[in-house]
PDB file of C-alpha atoms and ligand atoms in Angstrom:
ATOM      1  CA  MET P  15     -24.603 133.572-114.735  1.00 53.00           C
ATOM      2  CA  PRO P  16     -22.419 131.383-116.994  1.00 57.00           C
ATOM      3  CA  THR P  17     -19.637 133.072-118.946  1.00 65.00           C
ATOM      4  CA  VAL P  18     -19.810 133.123-122.748  1.00 62.00           C
ATOM      5  CA  ASN P  19     -16.385 133.526-124.355  1.00 64.00           C
ATOM      6  CA  ARG P  20     -16.423 135.226-127.709  1.00 62.00           C
ATOM      7  CA  SER P  21     -13.645 135.095-130.251  1.00 60.00           C
ATOM      8  CA  SER P  22     -13.363 137.667-132.986  1.00 63.00           C
ATOM      9  CA  ARG P  23     -10.583 136.036-134.973  1.00 69.00           C
ATOM     10  CA  GLY P  24     -10.483 132.606-136.564  1.00 69.00           C
ATOM     11  CA  GLN P  25     -14.074 131.872-135.710  1.00 71.00           C
ATOM     12  CA  ALA P  26     -15.976 129.783-138.250  1.00 75.00           C
ATOM     13  CA  PRO P  27     -19.020 131.605-139.638  1.00 79.00           C
ATOM     14  CA  GLY P  28     -22.482 130.285-138.843  1.00 85.00           C
ATOM     15  CA  PHE P  29     -24.771 129.785-135.898  1.00 90.00           C
ATOM     16  CA  ILE P  30     -24.035 127.798-132.752  1.00 89.00           C
ATOM     17  CA  PHE P  31     -26.578 125.111-131.822  1.00 91.00           C
ATOM     18  CA  ALA P  32     -26.826 124.125-128.165  1.00 90.00           C
ATOM     19  CA  ALA P  33     -29.201 122.114-126.001  1.00 88.00           C
ATOM     20  CA  VAL P  34     -28.475 122.607-122.345  1.00 80.00           C
ATOM     21  CA  PHE P  35     -29.099 120.387-119.382  1.00 75.00           C
ATOM     22  CA  GLN P  36     -27.577 119.907-115.991  1.00 71.00           C
ATOM     23  CA  ASN P  37     -24.721 117.503-115.332  1.00 68.00           C
ATOM     24  CA  LYS P  38     -26.499 114.549-113.675  1.00 65.00           C
ATOM     25  CA  PHE P  39     -23.763 114.062-111.106  1.00 67.00           C
ATOM     26  CA  PHE P  40     -24.262 117.594-109.680  1.00 69.00           C
ATOM     27  CA  THR P  41     -26.862 118.073-107.021  1.00 69.00           C
ATOM     28  CA  THR P  42     -26.987 121.874-107.088  1.00 70.00           C
ATOM     29  CA  PRO P  43     -29.683 123.521-109.267  1.00 68.00           C
ATOM     30  CA  LEU P  44     -28.930 124.372-112.898  1.00 64.00           C
ATOM     31  CA  VAL P  45     -27.677 127.943-113.234  1.00 69.00           C
ATOM     32  CA  GLY P  46     -29.037 129.953-116.178  1.00 72.00           C
ATOM     33  CA  GLN P  47     -31.555 129.066-118.829  1.00 75.00           C
ATOM     34  CA  GLY P  48     -31.905 125.459-120.000  1.00 82.00           C
ATOM     35  CA  GLY P  49     -33.420 124.487-123.349  1.00 90.00           C
ATOM     36  CA  PRO P  50     -32.523 124.248-127.026  1.00 93.00           C
ATOM     37  CA  MET P  51     -31.021 127.464-128.373  1.00 93.00           C
ATOM     38  CA  ILE P  52     -29.363 128.936-131.451  1.00 94.00           C
ATOM     39  CA  LEU P  53     -26.736 131.637-130.908  1.00 91.00           C
ATOM     40  CA  ASP P  54     -24.997 133.883-133.402  1.00 89.00           C
ATOM     41  CA  ASN P  55     -21.236 134.441-133.524  1.00 82.00           C
ATOM     42  CA  GLN P  56     -21.542 137.142-130.876  1.00 82.00           C
ATOM     43  CA  GLY P  57     -23.245 134.788-128.430  1.00 82.00           C
ATOM     44  CA  ARG P  58     -26.636 136.477-128.911  1.00 87.00           C
ATOM     45  CA  TYR P  59     -29.849 134.465-129.033  1.00 89.00           C
ATOM     46  CA  VAL P  60     -31.251 133.809-132.504  1.00 93.00           C
ATOM     47  CA  TRP P  61     -33.832 131.403-131.089  1.00 95.00           C
ATOM     48  CA  LEU P  62     -34.498 129.892-127.699  1.00 92.00           C
ATOM     49  CA  GLN P  63     -37.146 127.553-126.390  1.00 93.00           C
ATOM     50  CA  ARG P  64     -37.177 127.551-122.608  1.00 91.00           C
ATOM     51  CA  ALA P  65     -37.056 124.083-121.071  1.00 89.00           C
ATOM     52  CA  LYS P  66     -40.305 123.057-119.390  1.00 89.00           C
ATOM     53  CA  ALA P  67     -40.254 122.134-115.705  1.00 86.00           C
ATOM     54  CA  SER P  68     -41.722 118.747-116.680  1.00 88.00           C
ATOM     55  CA  ALA P  69     -38.962 118.188-119.292  1.00 88.00           C
ATOM     56  CA  PRO P  70     -35.866 119.952-117.957  1.00 86.00           C
ATOM     57  CA  ASP P  71     -33.257 118.093-120.026  1.00 87.00           C
ATOM     58  CA  THR P  72     -32.771 118.932-123.700  1.00 90.00           C
ATOM     59  CA  LEU P  73     -30.426 117.251-126.160  1.00 86.00           C
ATOM     60  CA  ASN P  74     -29.275 117.039-129.771  1.00 85.00           C
ATOM     61  CA  LEU P  75     -30.524 120.231-131.381  1.00 91.00           C
ATOM     62  CA  GLN P  76     -29.714 119.754-135.050  1.00 88.00           C
ATOM     63  CA  VAL P  77     -30.903 120.180-138.625  1.00 88.00           C
ATOM     64  CA  GLN P  78     -32.244 116.989-140.209  1.00 82.00           C
ATOM     65  CA  ARG P  79     -34.571 116.154-143.084  1.00 78.00           C
ATOM     66  CA  TYR P  80     -38.232 115.264-142.661  1.00 79.00           C
ATOM     67  CA  GLN P  81     -40.544 114.554-145.593  1.00 78.00           C
ATOM     68  CA  GLY P  82     -37.861 115.917-147.923  1.00 79.00           C
ATOM     69  CA  LYS P  83     -37.435 119.278-146.159  1.00 87.00           C
ATOM     70  CA  PRO P  84     -34.845 120.563-143.687  1.00 89.00           C
ATOM     71  CA  VAL P  85     -36.215 120.702-140.155  1.00 91.00           C
ATOM     72  CA  LEU P  86     -34.924 121.433-136.688  1.00 92.00           C
ATOM     73  CA  THR P  87     -35.057 118.541-134.237  1.00 89.00           C
ATOM     74  CA  PHE P  88     -34.348 118.233-130.529  1.00 91.00           C
ATOM     75  CA  TRP P  89     -35.177 115.949-127.622  1.00 89.00           C
ATOM     76  CA  ASP P  90     -36.593 116.990-124.248  1.00 91.00           C
ATOM     77  CA  GLY P  91     -37.484 115.010-121.159  1.00 88.00           C
ATOM     78  CA  THR P  92     -35.543 113.666-118.218  1.00 84.00           C
ATOM     79  CA  VAL P  93     -32.191 111.881-118.212  1.00 77.00           C
ATOM     80  CA  LYS P  94     -31.348 109.846-115.123  1.00 72.00           C
ATOM     81  CA  ASN P  95     -27.782 109.549-113.886  1.00 66.00           C
ATOM     82  CA  THR P  96     -27.851 105.922-115.096  1.00 61.00           C
ATOM     83  CA  GLY P  97     -28.271 107.250-118.656  1.00 60.00           C
ATOM     84  CA  GLU P  98     -31.937 106.186-118.833  1.00 65.00           C
ATOM     85  CA  MET P  99     -33.953 108.672-120.895  1.00 70.00           C
ATOM     86  CA  LEU P 100     -37.660 109.388-120.923  1.00 80.00           C
ATOM     87  CA  GLY P 101     -38.895 112.062-123.282  1.00 84.00           C
ATOM     88  CA  THR P 102     -40.001 113.260-126.694  1.00 88.00           C
ATOM     89  CA  TRP P 103     -38.380 114.212-129.985  1.00 87.00           C
ATOM     90  CA  HIS P 104     -39.689 117.442-131.508  1.00 91.00           C
ATOM     91  CA  VAL P 105     -39.621 118.371-135.204  1.00 90.00           C
ATOM     92  CA  LEU P 106     -39.882 122.094-136.078  1.00 94.00           C
ATOM     93  CA  ASN P 107     -40.279 123.634-139.529  1.00 95.00           C
ATOM     94  CA  ASP P 108     -38.341 126.651-140.885  1.00 92.00           C
ATOM     95  CA  ARG P 109     -40.597 128.977-138.850  1.00 94.00           C
ATOM     96  CA  TYR P 110     -39.865 127.148-135.594  1.00 95.00           C
ATOM     97  CA  LYS P 111     -43.380 125.704-135.598  1.00 96.00           C
ATOM     98  CA  GLU P 112     -43.683 122.183-134.249  1.00 95.00           C
ATOM     99  CA  ILE P 113     -44.897 119.889-137.034  1.00 92.00           C
ATOM    100  CA  ALA P 114     -44.280 116.470-135.471  1.00 88.00           C
ATOM    101  CA  LYS P 115     -43.563 114.781-132.152  1.00 88.00           C
ATOM    102  CA  LEU P 116     -41.989 111.368-131.755  1.00 81.00           C
ATOM    103  CA  THR P 117     -42.246 109.290-128.617  1.00 81.00           C
ATOM    104  CA  SER P 118     -41.387 105.730-127.727  1.00 75.00           C
ATOM    105  CA  ALA P 119     -43.703 103.023-129.071  1.00 72.00           C
ATOM    106  CA  ASN P 120     -43.772  99.234-128.767  1.00 74.00           C
ATOM    107  CA  GLY P 121     -40.558  99.249-126.760  1.00 73.00           C
ATOM    108  CA  TRP P 122     -38.624 101.281-129.352  1.00 77.00           C
ATOM    109  CA  ASP P 123     -37.223 104.763-128.725  1.00 75.00           C
ATOM    110  CA  PRO P 124     -36.699 107.177-131.622  1.00 74.00           C
ATOM    111  CA  SER P 125     -32.945 107.790-131.610  1.00 72.00           C
ATOM    112  CA  GLY P 126     -33.204 111.188-133.283  1.00 64.00           C
ATOM    113  CA  HIS P 127     -29.961 110.462-135.116  1.00 71.00           C
ATOM    114  CA  GLU P 128     -29.247 110.318-138.800  1.00 76.00           C
ATOM    115  CA  PHE P 129     -26.065 109.109-140.471  1.00 85.00           C
ATOM    116  CA  PHE P 130     -24.735 109.052-144.025  1.00 88.00           C
ATOM    117  CA  VAL P 131     -23.623 105.916-145.845  1.00 91.00           C
ATOM    118  CA  GLU P 132     -20.900 106.675-148.380  1.00 89.00           C
ATOM    119  CA  GLY P 133     -20.260 104.477-151.443  1.00 88.00           C
ATOM    120  CA  GLY P 134     -20.205 100.789-150.511  1.00 88.00           C
ATOM    121  CA  ASP P 135     -19.594 101.270-146.796  1.00 92.00           C
ATOM    122  CA  SER P 136     -21.505  98.915-144.540  1.00 94.00           C
ATOM    123  CA  LEU P 137     -24.302 100.348-142.415  1.00 94.00           C
ATOM    124  CA  LEU P 138     -22.230  99.472-139.363  1.00 92.00           C
ATOM    125  CA  GLU P 139     -19.097 101.298-140.562  1.00 93.00           C
ATOM    126  CA  ALA P 140     -21.134 104.378-141.459  1.00 92.00           C
ATOM    127  CA  ALA P 141     -23.027 104.389-138.148  1.00 89.00           C
ATOM    128  CA  LEU P 142     -19.886 103.991-136.048  1.00 88.00           C
ATOM    129  CA  ARG P 143     -18.117 106.715-138.004  1.00 88.00           C
ATOM    130  CA  ALA P 144     -21.066 109.005-137.236  1.00 85.00           C
ATOM    131  CA  GLY P 145     -20.627 108.273-133.528  1.00 80.00           C
ATOM    132  CA  LEU P 146     -23.678 106.049-132.992  1.00 81.00           C
ATOM    133  CA  ALA P 147     -23.085 103.449-130.279  1.00 79.00           C
ATOM    134  CA  LEU P 148     -24.834 100.614-132.089  1.00 83.00           C
ATOM    135  CA  ASP P 149     -24.248  97.111-130.811  1.00 82.00           C
ATOM    136  CA  TYR P 150     -21.823  94.903-132.762  1.00 86.00           C
ATOM    137  CA  GLY P 151     -19.141  92.267-132.296  1.00 86.00           C
ATOM    138  CA  CYS P 152     -17.069  90.639-135.054  1.00 90.00           C
ATOM    139  CA  SER P 153     -17.767  93.076-137.959  1.00 90.00           C
ATOM    140  CA  ILE P 154     -17.576  90.198-140.463  1.00 92.00           C
ATOM    141  CA  GLY P 155     -21.019  88.625-140.320  1.00 93.00           C
ATOM    142  CA  ASN P 156     -20.372  85.854-137.785  1.00 92.00           C
ATOM    143  CA  CYS P 157     -21.717  86.891-134.378  1.00 91.00           C
ATOM    144  CA  GLY P 158     -25.086  88.364-135.331  1.00 92.00           C
ATOM    145  CA  GLN P 159     -24.789  91.142-132.745  1.00 89.00           C
ATOM    146  CA  CYS P 160     -25.258  93.895-135.320  1.00 91.00           C
ATOM    147  CA  ARG P 161     -28.703  92.696-136.412  1.00 91.00           C
ATOM    148  CA  ALA P 162     -31.149  95.467-137.281  1.00 92.00           C
ATOM    149  CA  ARG P 163     -34.613  95.526-138.805  1.00 92.00           C
ATOM    150  CA  ILE P 164     -35.116  97.584-141.931  1.00 92.00           C
ATOM    151  CA  VAL P 165     -38.315  99.552-141.333  1.00 88.00           C
ATOM    152  CA  SER P 166     -38.205 101.331-144.688  1.00 86.00           C
ATOM    153  CA  GLY P 167     -35.818 101.583-147.620  1.00 89.00           C
ATOM    154  CA  GLN P 168     -33.621  99.138-149.470  1.00 92.00           C
ATOM    155  CA  VAL P 169     -30.285  97.548-148.609  1.00 94.00           C
ATOM    156  CA  GLN P 170     -27.791  95.472-150.581  1.00 94.00           C
ATOM    157  CA  LYS P 171     -25.547  92.693-149.274  1.00 94.00           C
ATOM    158  CA  ILE P 172     -21.828  93.375-149.438  1.00 94.00           C
ATOM    159  CA  ARG P 173     -20.941  90.141-147.620  1.00 90.00           C
ATOM    160  CA  HIS P 174     -22.783  86.843-148.032  1.00 87.00           C
ATOM    161  CA  ALA P 175     -22.611  85.794-144.403  1.00 82.00           C
ATOM    162  CA  ASP P 176     -26.031  85.966-142.806  1.00 85.00           C
ATOM    163  CA  TYR P 177     -26.266  82.489-141.268  1.00 89.00           C
ATOM    164  CA  ALA P 178     -26.440  84.148-137.834  1.00 92.00           C
ATOM    165  CA  LEU P 179     -30.008  85.136-138.722  1.00 94.00           C
ATOM    166  CA  THR P 180     -32.998  82.812-138.456  1.00 94.00           C
ATOM    167  CA  ALA P 181     -35.393  82.347-141.357  1.00 94.00           C
ATOM    168  CA  ALA P 182     -38.070  84.196-139.346  1.00 95.00           C
ATOM    169  CA  GLU P 183     -35.756  87.171-138.794  1.00 95.00           C
ATOM    170  CA  LYS P 184     -34.938  87.360-142.501  1.00 94.00           C
ATOM    171  CA  THR P 185     -38.642  87.296-143.350  1.00 94.00           C
ATOM    172  CA  ALA P 186     -39.210  90.122-140.838  1.00 94.00           C
ATOM    173  CA  GLY P 187     -36.610  92.285-142.624  1.00 94.00           C
ATOM    174  CA  VAL P 188     -33.753  91.798-140.162  1.00 95.00           C
ATOM    175  CA  VAL P 189     -30.263  92.195-141.670  1.00 95.00           C
ATOM    176  CA  LEU P 190     -26.690  92.307-140.407  1.00 96.00           C
ATOM    177  CA  MET P 191     -25.468  95.898-140.486  1.00 94.00           C
ATOM    178  CA  CYS P 192     -21.861  94.811-141.032  1.00 95.00           C
ATOM    179  CA  SER P 193     -22.823  92.921-144.189  1.00 96.00           C
ATOM    180  CA  ASN P 194     -25.182  95.359-145.895  1.00 95.00           C
ATOM    181  CA  THR P 195     -25.007  98.819-147.406  1.00 94.00           C
ATOM    182  CA  ALA P 196     -27.803 101.269-148.187  1.00 93.00           C
ATOM    183  CA  VAL P 197     -29.305 101.531-151.649  1.00 92.00           C
ATOM    184  CA  THR P 198     -31.872 104.155-150.631  1.00 88.00           C
ATOM    185  CA  ASP P 199     -32.556 106.229-147.496  1.00 85.00           C
ATOM    186  CA  LEU P 200     -33.459 103.912-144.628  1.00 87.00           C
ATOM    187  CA  VAL P 201     -35.140 103.785-141.258  1.00 85.00           C
ATOM    188  CA  ILE P 202     -33.747 100.990-139.097  1.00 89.00           C
ATOM    189  CA  GLU P 203     -34.465  99.464-135.702  1.00 90.00           C
ATOM    190  CA  ALA P 204     -31.329  98.455-133.829  1.00 88.00           C
ATOM    191  CA  HIS P 205     -29.943  97.936-130.353  1.00 83.00           C
ATOM    192  CA  GLU P 206     -27.833 100.751-129.060  1.00 75.00           C
ATOM    193  CA  ALA P 207     -24.814  99.325-127.329  1.00 63.00           C
ATOM    194  CA  GLY P 208     -24.859  98.892-123.568  1.00 52.00           C
ATOM    195  CA  MET P 209     -23.420 101.883-121.786  1.00 50.00           C
ATOM    196  CA  ALA P 210     -21.598  99.723-119.246  1.00 46.00           C
ATOM    197  CA  LYS P 211     -18.953  98.471-121.643  1.00 47.00           C
ATOM    198  CA  PHE P 212     -18.472 101.756-123.488  1.00 47.00           C
ATOM    199  CA  VAL P 213     -18.082 104.286-120.690  1.00 45.00           C
ATOM    200  CA  PRO P 214     -14.411 104.380-119.650  1.00 45.00           C
ATOM    201  CA  ALA P 215     -15.353 104.687-115.973  1.00 48.00           C
ATOM    202  CA  PHE P 216     -17.128 101.305-116.168  1.00 52.00           C
ATOM    203  CA  GLN P 217     -14.559  99.558-118.369  1.00 58.00           C
ATOM    204  CA  ALA P 218     -12.397  97.945-115.668  1.00 63.00           C
ATOM    205  CA  LEU P 219     -15.426  96.881-113.653  1.00 63.00           C
ATOM    206  CA  TYR P 220     -17.112  95.487-116.766  1.00 61.00           C
ATOM    207  CA  ASP P 221     -14.016  93.503-117.799  1.00 70.00           C
ATOM    208  CA  SER P 222     -13.904  91.829-114.390  1.00 73.00           C
ATOM    209  CA  MET P 223     -17.541  90.647-114.560  1.00 71.00           C
ATOM    210  CA  SER P 224     -18.704  87.113-115.308  1.00 78.00           C
ATOM    211  CA  ASP P 225     -20.613  86.556-118.566  1.00 77.00           C
ATOM    212  CA  ALA P 226     -23.894  86.500-116.657  1.00 74.00           C
ATOM    213  CA  GLN P 227     -23.085  89.782-114.903  1.00 70.00           C
ATOM    214  CA  LYS P 228     -22.088  91.362-118.212  1.00 66.00           C
ATOM    215  CA  LYS P 229     -25.400  90.285-119.708  1.00 64.00           C
ATOM    216  CA  THR P 230     -27.287  91.916-116.835  1.00 63.00           C
ATOM    217  CA  ALA P 231     -25.207  95.113-117.069  1.00 57.00           C
ATOM    218  CA  ASP P 232     -25.769  95.348-120.824  1.00 57.00           C
ATOM    219  CA  ALA P 233     -29.489  94.776-120.437  1.00 54.00           C
ATOM    220  CA  MET P 234     -29.645  97.543-117.820  1.00 51.00           C
ATOM    221  CA  PHE P 235     -27.960 100.052-120.062  1.00 48.00           C
ATOM    222  CA  SER P 236     -28.971  99.077-123.560  1.00 53.00           C
ATOM    223  CA  ARG P 237     -31.987 100.409-125.376  1.00 54.00           C
ATOM    224  CA  LYS P 238     -33.719  99.691-128.625  1.00 61.00           C
ATOM    225  CA  VAL P 239     -33.663 102.625-131.021  1.00 65.00           C
ATOM    226  CA  ARG P 240     -35.115 103.628-134.344  1.00 64.00           C
ATOM    227  CA  THR P 241     -32.658 105.647-136.370  1.00 70.00           C
ATOM    228  CA  SER P 242     -32.299 106.695-139.998  1.00 66.00           C
ATOM    229  CA  ALA P 243     -29.516 106.288-142.557  1.00 66.00           C
ATOM    230  CA  ALA P 244     -29.313 108.452-145.641  1.00 64.00           C
ATOM    231  CA  LYS P 245     -27.573 107.094-148.734  1.00 67.00           C
ATOM    232  CA  LYS P 246     -25.051 109.558-150.159  1.00 61.00           C
ATOM    233  CA  SER P 247     -24.164 109.108-153.802  1.00 54.00           C
ATOM    234  CA  THR P 248     -20.407 109.127-154.462  1.00 52.00           C
TER     235      THR P 248
HETATM  236  S1  FES Q  11     -20.848  92.477-136.068  1.00 71.69           S
HETATM  237 FE1  FES Q  11     -20.868  90.332-135.965  1.00 71.69          FE
HETATM  238  S2  FES Q  11     -22.312  89.806-137.467  1.00 71.69           S
HETATM  239 FE2  FES Q  11     -22.100  91.929-137.714  1.00 71.69          FE
END
């Protein structure tokens, strides 16, 4: 059984959200119960959903908003040791009843992440600050690597430098995340950065690759995600 350490002093109030899955580089079976769980300050279960044998890996249990109401979301499925993920996002209401399921469609994976855009921050700045590994390069509107399609919502340009985009992309709602901020809540489609260049263990190897090898490595590890950005008034 795993050990749960409890602290009685200096502990922040509130519940602990966890989604447990086995380290992919271990070959021994997972010990204990996997699945999304909420624990109180004493380490006691408030809620637990046991992981299914067909979807043993669970991730990102968190509170988000869906159709204007707070909901609980988590992902379950399988994660390979290359980082490749195959699974489903679940949306639960305030009675832990599943009210929506999101799976991949048309080559896009739901990211399950939400980030806040403060004041006139660019979408890119806000996403990176929130820890999303979205793809980008120059940050000043030149390279076009931060292109994203706005699925819903409204953006405003903060930098008039979108010549990296084709006319067809602009018509399709593609924008540069480094050059736009959010006016309303948004849903965007973007490329999540390739794992190869962002994982420290791969860094030296990646730096020594030719451009063609880097392109192949990025393609192996990158994925296309749909994520949402919420505009925060300041
Ligand atoms: S990061 Fe280069 S155009 Fe946005």
